[in-house]
Amino acid sequence: MRSYFAYLVLTLSMLHISTSASAQKSNTKELALSILNDHRLDTIQRRALSLLTGFTAGTSYGEVWIRDLNTFIKGSLQVHAREEVKSMLLLFFKMQGDSGDIVDGMIDSKKAAAGYQYRYAALAPEWAAHKNTVETDQESSLIQAVRKYIDVTADNGLLDEEIGGKKVIRRMEDALLYILQDRWSAQYGLVKGATTIDWGDVQPETGWGVAVNEKTKWSIDIYDNAMFVLAIQDFLALKPASYKPSKDWKAIAANIKANVRKHLWRNATQKYIPHLYLEGSPFPASFQEDIILYTGGSACAILAGFNTPAEIAEINRQMVKAAASEPHATIGITVYPPYPADLFPNMHPYIYQNAGDWTWFGGRMIQALIANGYIKEAVTELDPIIKRTLLHNGFYEWYDVRTGAPKGSGDFRGEAGVLYDTINMLREWANKQQ
């Protein structure tokens, strides 16, 4: 009798597991079908490709920016001959500094206007270039863009192209070495940069905020370090077997991850602190900066593999909660809460990178969710972004989270490229379920 009862319990248990698995499989297929049948996504991708016929950051910009090109290069390869896209990548290597640094943006030298300190190179005399020196993502962005280019085209020959007597693969490592030499904190074993808002490129104090100056406060943040590790991962994935690196980049990436966990991640709050200051903070001691959620850097950290599944779910919950705090916000809200105007006079609250809503980075969080299997969350959180893009019939730089009004360039290629790639990732997952 006792053995029969045990058998009955086991049978019912197995039936429950089988039924649950069947229901889960059914729900997964329904979700996949809803993605494949969502024709709004076709519209977004079609509009994105029609915009990606150019290389500047947007139609209101004169420059080609590497941090933007990195996020729309896959879409560009659908509408341009690969040689055109390759030539844009090679231009950044032609403008590379002697120390290995990479510029932010390039513009036709005849259109170079006052403001920036321009760099000129004999290898590309028709171009003028500039670098926002407060940031530390230009080198990482170029290496990531090369990886995306080769992933789409399989053109590994790009790595052997010679520019000024150096192969591109060598120049890629030079870019990585520049970070170790010029933007490195030996004290913490992490990448440093000037103090900005999350992934932004503007310092707090009034004035020309994109250049390092006497007001600059050096600090460490999650965005710069995640982007650098992503670049190292891409460099190692592309590196030919015959190329012998000058550093153990795999070990460097592992050490950065360990140091990020030690110095920037807080287990108690399950979030990254905004900054680890090296020479004092630009903010008074009374300001509780650590309560601010950095969404863009957190998304890049997840993409770099810094977080566990449980932490990813919690980071996402915090982003959804932050978005719910404002009437028109999505998970693209840059930071929350924003920095007060008196502490960040160069960018007031809810303006631009100070709690403006950017699909450019919200889309990257969606990509991070998809890459880690959070498909239902990805679909749910992408929906208001899709609705907003269709409503305003354009790819705007950012949105006001209080009014919902679109701001900045109405033809921002970074947003178009991120949405194009995100939809491709969703559809790739959905097709696999069929």
Short mmCIF file of C-alpha atoms in Angstrom, two decimals:
data_model
loop_
_atom_site.label_atom_id
_atom_site.label_comp_id
_atom_site.label_asym_id
_atom_site.label_seq_id
_atom_site.Cartn_x
_atom_site.Cartn_y
_atom_site.Cartn_z
CA MET A 1 0.00 0.00 0.00
CA ARG A 2 2.81 2.34 0.98
CA SER A 3 4.67 1.63 -2.30
CA TYR A 4 1.49 2.18 -4.32
CA PHE A 5 0.95 5.55 -2.60
CA ALA A 6 4.52 6.56 -3.39
CA TYR A 7 4.00 5.51 -6.99
CA LEU A 8 0.80 7.57 -7.19
CA VAL A 9 2.52 10.65 -5.77
CA LEU A 10 5.41 10.26 -8.22
CA THR A 11 3.03 9.81 -11.15
CA LEU A 12 1.01 12.92 -10.23
CA SER A 13 4.22 14.88 -9.76
CA MET A 14 5.52 13.87 -13.18
CA LEU A 15 2.13 14.74 -14.71
CA HIS A 16 2.29 18.21 -13.10
CA ILE A 17 5.82 18.76 -14.42
CA SER A 18 4.79 17.58 -17.89
CA THR A 19 1.71 19.82 -17.86
CA SER A 20 3.74 22.84 -16.67
CA ALA A 21 6.39 22.25 -19.32
CA SER A 22 3.70 21.94 -21.98
CA ALA A 23 2.07 25.19 -20.84
CA GLN A 24 5.41 26.95 -20.80
CA LYS A 25 6.18 25.72 -24.30
CA SER A 26 2.77 26.89 -25.48
CA ASN A 27 3.28 30.33 -23.92
CA THR A 28 6.71 30.61 -25.52
CA LYS A 29 5.28 29.80 -28.95
CA GLU A 30 2.49 32.33 -28.49
CA LEU A 31 5.04 34.99 -27.54
CA ALA A 32 7.18 34.11 -30.55
CA LEU A 33 4.17 34.32 -32.87
CA SER A 34 3.17 37.70 -31.42
CA ILE A 35 6.65 39.01 -32.23
CA LEU A 36 6.64 37.63 -35.77
CA ASN A 37 3.13 38.97 -36.42
CA ASP A 38 3.80 42.46 -35.03
CA HIS A 39 3.84 44.50 -38.24
CA ARG A 40 4.77 47.64 -36.34
CA LEU A 41 8.26 46.20 -36.17
CA ASP A 42 8.36 46.03 -39.98
CA THR A 43 7.47 49.70 -40.13
CA ILE A 44 10.18 50.66 -37.64
CA GLN A 45 12.86 48.71 -39.51
CA ARG A 46 11.80 50.06 -42.88
CA ARG A 47 11.94 53.63 -41.61
CA ALA A 48 15.27 52.96 -39.91
CA LEU A 49 16.89 51.73 -43.11
CA SER A 50 15.59 54.73 -45.03
CA LEU A 51 17.38 56.98 -42.51
CA LEU A 52 20.61 54.98 -42.44
CA THR A 53 21.54 56.09 -45.94
CA GLY A 54 23.89 58.60 -44.28
CA PHE A 55 26.72 58.27 -41.75
CA THR A 56 26.41 61.43 -39.67
CA ALA A 57 24.78 61.08 -36.23
CA GLY A 58 21.64 62.69 -37.62
CA THR A 59 20.48 65.05 -40.32
CA SER A 60 21.07 68.00 -37.96
CA TYR A 61 24.69 66.93 -37.41
CA GLY A 62 27.62 67.57 -39.68
CA GLU A 63 29.92 65.03 -38.02
CA VAL A 64 30.29 61.28 -38.19
CA TRP A 65 30.59 60.19 -34.54
CA ILE A 66 32.13 56.81 -33.70
CA ARG A 67 29.94 56.20 -30.64
CA ASP A 68 26.89 56.63 -32.90
CA LEU A 69 28.25 54.74 -35.93
CA ASN A 70 28.95 51.81 -33.60
CA THR A 71 25.22 51.52 -32.91
CA PHE A 72 23.91 51.76 -36.47
CA ILE A 73 26.64 50.08 -38.52
CA LYS A 74 24.69 46.83 -38.97
CA GLY A 75 21.77 48.74 -40.47
CA SER A 76 24.16 50.79 -42.60
CA LEU A 77 25.47 47.59 -44.15
CA GLN A 78 21.96 46.82 -45.39
CA VAL A 79 21.79 50.02 -47.45
CA HIS A 80 25.44 50.75 -48.32
CA ALA A 81 28.06 48.81 -50.20
CA ARG A 82 30.39 47.29 -47.63
CA GLU A 83 33.34 49.25 -49.06
CA GLU A 84 31.58 52.51 -48.17
CA VAL A 85 31.09 51.39 -44.57
CA LYS A 86 34.64 50.06 -44.39
CA SER A 87 36.02 53.39 -45.59
CA MET A 88 34.27 55.17 -42.72
CA LEU A 89 35.81 52.80 -40.19
CA LEU A 90 39.24 53.20 -41.75
CA LEU A 91 38.93 56.99 -41.51
CA PHE A 92 38.89 56.75 -37.73
CA PHE A 93 42.11 54.74 -37.84
CA LYS A 94 43.64 57.32 -40.19
CA MET A 95 42.84 59.98 -37.58
CA GLN A 96 44.23 57.88 -34.72
CA GLY A 97 46.64 59.74 -32.45
CA ASP A 98 50.25 58.75 -31.92
CA SER A 99 49.33 57.49 -28.44
CA GLY A 100 46.62 55.26 -29.90
CA ASP A 101 43.64 57.44 -28.98
CA ILE A 102 40.57 57.59 -31.22
CA VAL A 103 38.64 60.77 -32.05
CA ASP A 104 34.95 61.30 -31.38
CA GLY A 105 33.79 62.83 -34.60
CA MET A 106 34.91 63.78 -38.10
CA ILE A 107 33.60 66.45 -40.44
CA ASP A 108 34.41 67.78 -43.87
CA SER A 109 37.32 70.14 -43.16
CA LYS A 110 35.57 72.92 -45.11
CA LYS A 111 32.64 72.73 -42.64
CA ALA A 112 34.71 72.71 -39.44
CA ALA A 113 33.32 75.47 -37.23
CA ALA A 114 34.57 77.23 -34.13
CA GLY A 115 34.33 75.50 -30.77
CA TYR A 116 36.20 72.24 -31.07
CA GLN A 117 39.97 71.88 -31.21
CA TYR A 118 40.33 70.07 -34.51
CA ARG A 119 42.85 67.42 -35.43
CA TYR A 120 44.09 67.00 -39.00
CA ALA A 121 45.91 64.03 -40.51
CA ALA A 122 47.96 63.68 -43.68
CA LEU A 123 46.29 60.30 -44.26
CA ALA A 124 42.88 62.04 -44.57
CA PRO A 125 43.52 65.70 -45.49
CA GLU A 126 39.91 66.42 -46.42
CA TRP A 127 38.67 65.70 -42.90
CA ALA A 128 38.82 67.53 -39.57
CA ALA A 129 38.38 65.57 -36.34
CA HIS A 130 37.77 66.34 -32.68
CA LYS A 131 37.69 64.46 -29.39
CA ASN A 132 35.44 65.03 -26.37
CA THR A 133 38.19 64.46 -23.86
CA VAL A 134 35.89 64.03 -20.86
CA GLU A 135 34.71 60.70 -22.26
CA THR A 136 36.48 57.32 -22.42
CA ASP A 137 34.39 55.35 -24.91
CA GLN A 138 35.73 56.35 -28.32
CA GLU A 139 38.38 53.62 -28.53
CA SER A 140 35.97 50.98 -27.26
CA SER A 141 33.27 52.11 -29.70
CA LEU A 142 35.55 51.78 -32.74
CA ILE A 143 36.66 48.27 -31.82
CA GLN A 144 33.05 47.22 -31.23
CA ALA A 145 32.08 48.69 -34.62
CA VAL A 146 34.82 46.71 -36.37
CA ARG A 147 33.47 43.51 -34.78
CA LYS A 148 29.95 44.27 -35.98
CA TYR A 149 31.20 45.06 -39.47
CA ILE A 150 33.03 41.73 -39.71
CA ASP A 151 30.13 39.80 -38.16
CA VAL A 152 27.88 41.04 -40.97
CA THR A 153 30.33 40.95 -43.89
CA ALA A 154 32.82 38.20 -42.91
CA ASP A 155 35.44 40.63 -44.29
CA ASN A 156 38.34 39.64 -42.04
CA GLY A 157 40.65 41.25 -44.58
CA LEU A 158 39.88 44.58 -42.89
CA LEU A 159 42.20 43.56 -40.06
CA ASP A 160 45.16 43.27 -42.47
CA GLU A 161 44.56 46.65 -44.12
CA GLU A 162 47.64 48.85 -43.63
CA ILE A 163 47.24 52.46 -42.55
CA GLY A 164 50.38 54.50 -42.18
CA GLY A 165 52.46 51.33 -42.14
CA LYS A 166 50.39 49.67 -39.40
CA LYS A 167 47.79 46.95 -39.80
CA VAL A 168 44.31 47.65 -38.46
CA ILE A 169 44.58 44.83 -35.90
CA ARG A 170 47.70 46.51 -34.50
CA ARG A 171 45.91 49.86 -34.38
CA MET A 172 43.02 48.23 -32.55
CA GLU A 173 45.39 47.02 -29.84
CA ASP A 174 47.02 50.46 -29.76
CA ALA A 175 43.59 51.89 -28.96
CA LEU A 176 43.21 49.46 -26.07
CA LEU A 177 46.71 50.28 -24.85
CA TYR A 178 45.88 53.99 -24.85
CA ILE A 179 43.20 53.34 -22.24
CA LEU A 180 45.68 51.48 -20.04
CA GLN A 181 48.25 54.24 -20.41
CA ASP A 182 46.14 57.41 -20.31
CA ARG A 183 42.78 56.50 -18.76
CA TRP A 184 43.70 53.96 -16.10
CA SER A 185 43.49 54.00 -12.32
CA ALA A 186 46.24 51.74 -11.00
CA GLN A 187 44.78 52.18 -7.51
CA TYR A 188 41.53 50.44 -8.44
CA GLY A 189 42.51 48.55 -11.60
CA LEU A 190 39.72 50.24 -13.53
CA VAL A 191 39.18 52.69 -16.40
CA LYS A 192 38.74 56.33 -15.43
CA GLY A 193 37.23 59.40 -17.07
CA ALA A 194 35.99 62.86 -16.22
CA THR A 195 32.83 63.12 -14.14
CA THR A 196 29.75 63.14 -16.38
CA ILE A 197 26.20 61.78 -16.15
CA ASP A 198 26.27 58.03 -16.82
CA TRP A 199 27.32 57.63 -20.49
CA GLY A 200 27.15 61.39 -21.11
CA ASP A 201 29.89 63.71 -22.30
CA VAL A 202 29.26 66.91 -20.34
CA GLN A 203 30.86 67.97 -17.04
CA PRO A 204 28.76 69.52 -14.24
CA GLU A 205 30.26 73.01 -14.16
CA THR A 206 29.23 75.70 -16.63
CA GLY A 207 31.42 76.31 -19.65
CA TRP A 208 32.67 74.11 -22.48
CA GLY A 209 31.78 70.89 -20.69
CA VAL A 210 33.09 68.34 -23.20
CA ALA A 211 36.79 69.06 -22.67
CA VAL A 212 39.01 68.24 -19.71
CA ASN A 213 39.93 71.47 -17.91
CA GLU A 214 40.97 72.85 -14.53
CA LYS A 215 37.51 72.02 -13.11
CA THR A 216 37.63 68.34 -14.11
CA LYS A 217 37.15 65.78 -11.35
CA TRP A 218 38.47 62.36 -12.39
CA SER A 219 36.32 59.38 -11.48
CA ILE A 220 35.46 55.79 -12.33
CA ASP A 221 32.04 54.71 -13.61
CA ILE A 222 30.40 51.53 -14.85
CA TYR A 223 29.81 52.68 -18.45
CA ASP A 224 33.47 53.26 -19.37
CA ASN A 225 34.55 49.96 -17.83
CA ALA A 226 31.76 47.91 -19.41
CA MET A 227 32.45 49.41 -22.82
CA PHE A 228 36.17 48.66 -22.47
CA VAL A 229 35.55 45.02 -21.55
CA LEU A 230 33.12 44.66 -24.47
CA ALA A 231 35.88 46.03 -26.73
CA ILE A 232 38.43 43.58 -25.32
CA GLN A 233 36.01 40.72 -25.91
CA ASP A 234 35.54 41.85 -29.51
CA PHE A 235 39.28 42.28 -30.07
CA LEU A 236 39.97 38.75 -28.81
CA ALA A 237 37.15 37.34 -30.95
CA LEU A 238 38.60 38.96 -34.08
CA LYS A 239 42.33 38.54 -33.42
CA PRO A 240 43.98 36.23 -36.00
CA ALA A 241 45.84 33.27 -34.52
CA SER A 242 49.05 34.61 -36.03
CA TYR A 243 48.78 37.94 -34.19
CA LYS A 244 50.57 38.03 -30.85
CA PRO A 245 49.13 40.67 -28.50
CA SER A 246 51.40 42.67 -26.24
CA LYS A 247 49.13 42.10 -23.21
CA ASP A 248 47.10 39.27 -21.71
CA TRP A 249 43.81 40.92 -22.56
CA LYS A 250 41.69 38.04 -21.30
CA ALA A 251 43.24 38.42 -17.86
CA ILE A 252 42.84 42.22 -17.98
CA ALA A 253 39.12 41.86 -18.77
CA ALA A 254 38.68 39.34 -15.94
CA ASN A 255 40.43 41.67 -13.49
CA ILE A 256 38.25 44.60 -14.54
CA LYS A 257 35.13 42.54 -13.95
CA ALA A 258 36.40 41.53 -10.49
CA ASN A 259 37.27 45.13 -9.64
CA VAL A 260 33.92 46.39 -10.90
CA ARG A 261 32.22 43.94 -8.57
CA LYS A 262 34.46 45.03 -5.72
CA HIS A 263 34.35 48.81 -6.13
CA LEU A 264 31.28 49.81 -8.18
CA TRP A 265 28.60 47.18 -7.49
CA ARG A 266 26.62 47.32 -4.25
CA ASN A 267 25.04 44.05 -3.13
CA ALA A 268 22.88 45.80 -0.55
CA THR A 269 21.09 47.94 -3.14
CA GLN A 270 21.69 45.68 -6.16
CA LYS A 271 22.91 48.57 -8.27
CA TYR A 272 26.06 50.32 -9.50
CA ILE A 273 27.19 53.49 -7.77
CA PRO A 274 27.41 56.51 -10.11
CA HIS A 275 31.06 57.40 -9.46
CA LEU A 276 34.14 56.39 -7.57
CA TYR A 277 36.09 59.63 -7.18
CA LEU A 278 39.87 59.78 -7.48
CA GLU A 279 40.63 63.40 -6.57
CA GLY A 280 37.53 64.66 -4.82
CA SER A 281 33.92 65.03 -5.93
CA PRO A 282 32.41 68.03 -7.73
CA PHE A 283 29.40 67.66 -5.41
CA PRO A 284 29.08 68.52 -1.68
CA ALA A 285 29.36 65.75 0.89
CA SER A 286 25.68 66.27 1.78
CA PHE A 287 24.57 65.15 -1.71
CA GLN A 288 23.52 61.48 -1.78
CA GLU A 289 24.66 60.69 -5.30
CA ASP A 290 24.62 56.93 -4.75
CA ILE A 291 20.81 56.80 -4.81
CA ILE A 292 20.85 57.78 -8.51
CA LEU A 293 20.23 54.90 -10.91
CA TYR A 294 22.50 54.84 -13.98
CA THR A 295 20.53 52.98 -16.63
CA GLY A 296 22.82 53.17 -19.67
CA GLY A 297 25.95 52.02 -17.89
CA SER A 298 23.97 49.25 -16.19
CA ALA A 299 22.70 48.00 -19.56
CA CYS A 300 26.26 47.92 -20.92
CA ALA A 301 27.43 46.08 -17.79
CA ILE A 302 24.85 43.36 -18.41
CA LEU A 303 25.93 43.09 -22.05
CA ALA A 304 29.55 42.75 -20.85
CA GLY A 305 28.58 39.82 -18.62
CA PHE A 306 29.10 41.51 -15.25
CA ASN A 307 25.83 40.40 -13.62
CA THR A 308 24.03 37.23 -12.59
CA PRO A 309 20.50 36.39 -13.86
CA ALA A 310 18.99 37.40 -10.51
CA GLU A 311 20.84 40.73 -10.58
CA ILE A 312 19.72 41.38 -14.15
CA ALA A 313 16.11 40.87 -13.10
CA GLU A 314 16.56 43.28 -10.18
CA ILE A 315 18.33 45.93 -12.27
CA ASN A 316 15.49 45.72 -14.76
CA ARG A 317 12.90 46.01 -11.97
CA GLN A 318 14.61 49.19 -10.77
CA MET A 319 14.59 50.64 -14.28
CA VAL A 320 10.88 49.87 -14.71
CA LYS A 321 10.19 51.47 -11.33
CA ALA A 322 12.17 54.58 -12.29
CA ALA A 323 10.25 54.86 -15.56
CA ALA A 324 6.95 54.56 -13.68
CA SER A 325 7.93 57.59 -11.58
CA GLU A 326 7.43 59.95 -14.53
CA PRO A 327 4.33 60.17 -16.75
CA HIS A 328 6.06 59.65 -20.11
CA ALA A 329 9.22 57.70 -19.27
CA THR A 330 10.43 54.34 -20.56
CA ILE A 331 13.46 52.35 -19.40
CA GLY A 332 15.44 54.69 -21.65
CA ILE A 333 15.34 57.38 -18.94
CA THR A 334 19.02 58.21 -18.58
CA VAL A 335 19.31 58.51 -14.81
CA TYR A 336 16.83 58.70 -11.97
CA PRO A 337 16.38 60.85 -10.02
CA PRO A 338 18.05 63.66 -11.98
CA TYR A 339 20.88 65.81 -10.66
CA PRO A 340 19.65 69.11 -9.12
CA ALA A 341 20.26 72.25 -11.18
CA ASP A 342 22.43 73.87 -8.55
CA LEU A 343 24.79 70.88 -8.53
CA PHE A 344 24.83 70.30 -12.29
CA PRO A 345 24.38 73.78 -13.80
CA ASN A 346 25.67 72.64 -17.21
CA MET A 347 22.57 70.47 -17.64
CA HIS A 348 19.38 71.05 -15.70
CA PRO A 349 17.02 68.28 -14.52
CA TYR A 350 15.06 66.43 -17.21
CA ILE A 351 17.19 67.97 -19.93
CA TYR A 352 19.24 65.91 -22.39
CA GLN A 353 21.40 63.41 -20.44
CA ASN A 354 20.08 64.51 -17.02
CA ALA A 355 16.99 62.25 -16.98
CA GLY A 356 16.01 62.76 -20.59
CA ASP A 357 14.66 59.53 -22.15
CA TRP A 358 16.95 58.01 -24.80
CA THR A 359 15.88 55.03 -26.89
CA TRP A 360 19.54 54.90 -27.93
CA PHE A 361 20.28 53.30 -24.56
CA GLY A 362 16.83 51.97 -23.63
CA GLY A 363 17.11 49.81 -26.74
CA ARG A 364 20.42 48.46 -25.49
CA MET A 365 18.76 47.38 -22.26
CA ILE A 366 16.17 45.54 -24.34
CA GLN A 367 19.06 43.83 -26.16
CA ALA A 368 20.58 42.87 -22.80
CA LEU A 369 17.27 41.34 -21.71
CA ILE A 370 16.95 39.35 -24.94
CA ALA A 371 20.55 38.13 -24.72
CA ASN A 372 19.85 36.81 -21.22
CA GLY A 373 16.52 35.15 -21.95
CA TYR A 374 14.15 37.77 -20.51
CA ILE A 375 12.01 37.84 -23.65
CA LYS A 376 8.64 38.62 -22.09
CA GLU A 377 10.14 41.58 -20.24
CA ALA A 378 11.90 42.72 -23.42
CA VAL A 379 8.65 42.69 -25.43
CA THR A 380 6.70 44.46 -22.68
CA GLU A 381 9.31 47.19 -22.20
CA LEU A 382 9.91 47.69 -25.90
CA ASP A 383 6.21 48.32 -26.56
CA PRO A 384 6.01 51.95 -25.29
CA ILE A 385 9.22 52.75 -27.17
CA ILE A 386 7.72 51.42 -30.41
CA LYS A 387 4.45 53.29 -29.82
CA ARG A 388 6.31 56.53 -29.15
CA THR A 389 8.48 56.19 -32.25
CA LEU A 390 5.44 55.58 -34.48
CA LEU A 391 3.43 58.37 -32.85
CA HIS A 392 6.07 61.00 -33.59
CA ASN A 393 7.01 59.54 -36.98
CA GLY A 394 10.72 59.96 -36.40
CA PHE A 395 13.79 58.77 -34.55
CA TYR A 396 14.31 61.51 -32.01
CA GLU A 397 17.42 61.88 -29.88
CA TRP A 398 15.55 62.06 -26.60
CA TYR A 399 12.15 62.67 -25.03
CA ASP A 400 10.93 64.82 -22.15
CA VAL A 401 9.67 62.35 -19.52
CA ARG A 402 7.26 64.90 -18.05
CA THR A 403 5.49 65.95 -21.25
CA GLY A 404 6.38 63.19 -23.72
CA ALA A 405 7.62 65.82 -26.19
CA PRO A 406 10.35 64.69 -28.60
CA LYS A 407 13.59 66.63 -28.39
CA GLY A 408 16.82 67.07 -30.33
CA SER A 409 17.39 65.80 -33.83
CA GLY A 410 14.30 64.22 -35.37
CA ASP A 411 16.50 61.97 -37.48
CA PHE A 412 18.87 60.45 -34.95
CA ARG A 413 20.60 57.50 -36.55
CA GLY A 414 21.76 56.05 -33.23
CA GLU A 415 18.16 55.41 -32.19
CA ALA A 416 17.27 54.02 -35.62
CA GLY A 417 20.22 51.62 -35.54
CA VAL A 418 19.58 50.37 -32.01
CA LEU A 419 15.91 49.70 -32.76
CA TYR A 420 16.81 47.96 -36.03
CA ASP A 421 19.24 45.64 -34.21
CA THR A 422 16.87 45.04 -31.28
CA ILE A 423 14.06 43.96 -33.58
CA ASN A 424 16.44 41.62 -35.40
CA MET A 425 17.41 40.03 -32.07
CA LEU A 426 13.76 39.54 -31.10
CA ARG A 427 12.88 38.01 -34.43
CA GLU A 428 15.89 35.73 -34.35
CA TRP A 429 14.70 34.38 -31.00
CA ALA A 430 11.11 34.06 -32.24
CA ASN A 431 12.15 32.16 -35.37
CA LYS A 432 14.12 29.68 -33.28
CA GLN A 433 10.97 28.87 -31.32
CA GLN A 434 9.21 27.81 -34.52
#
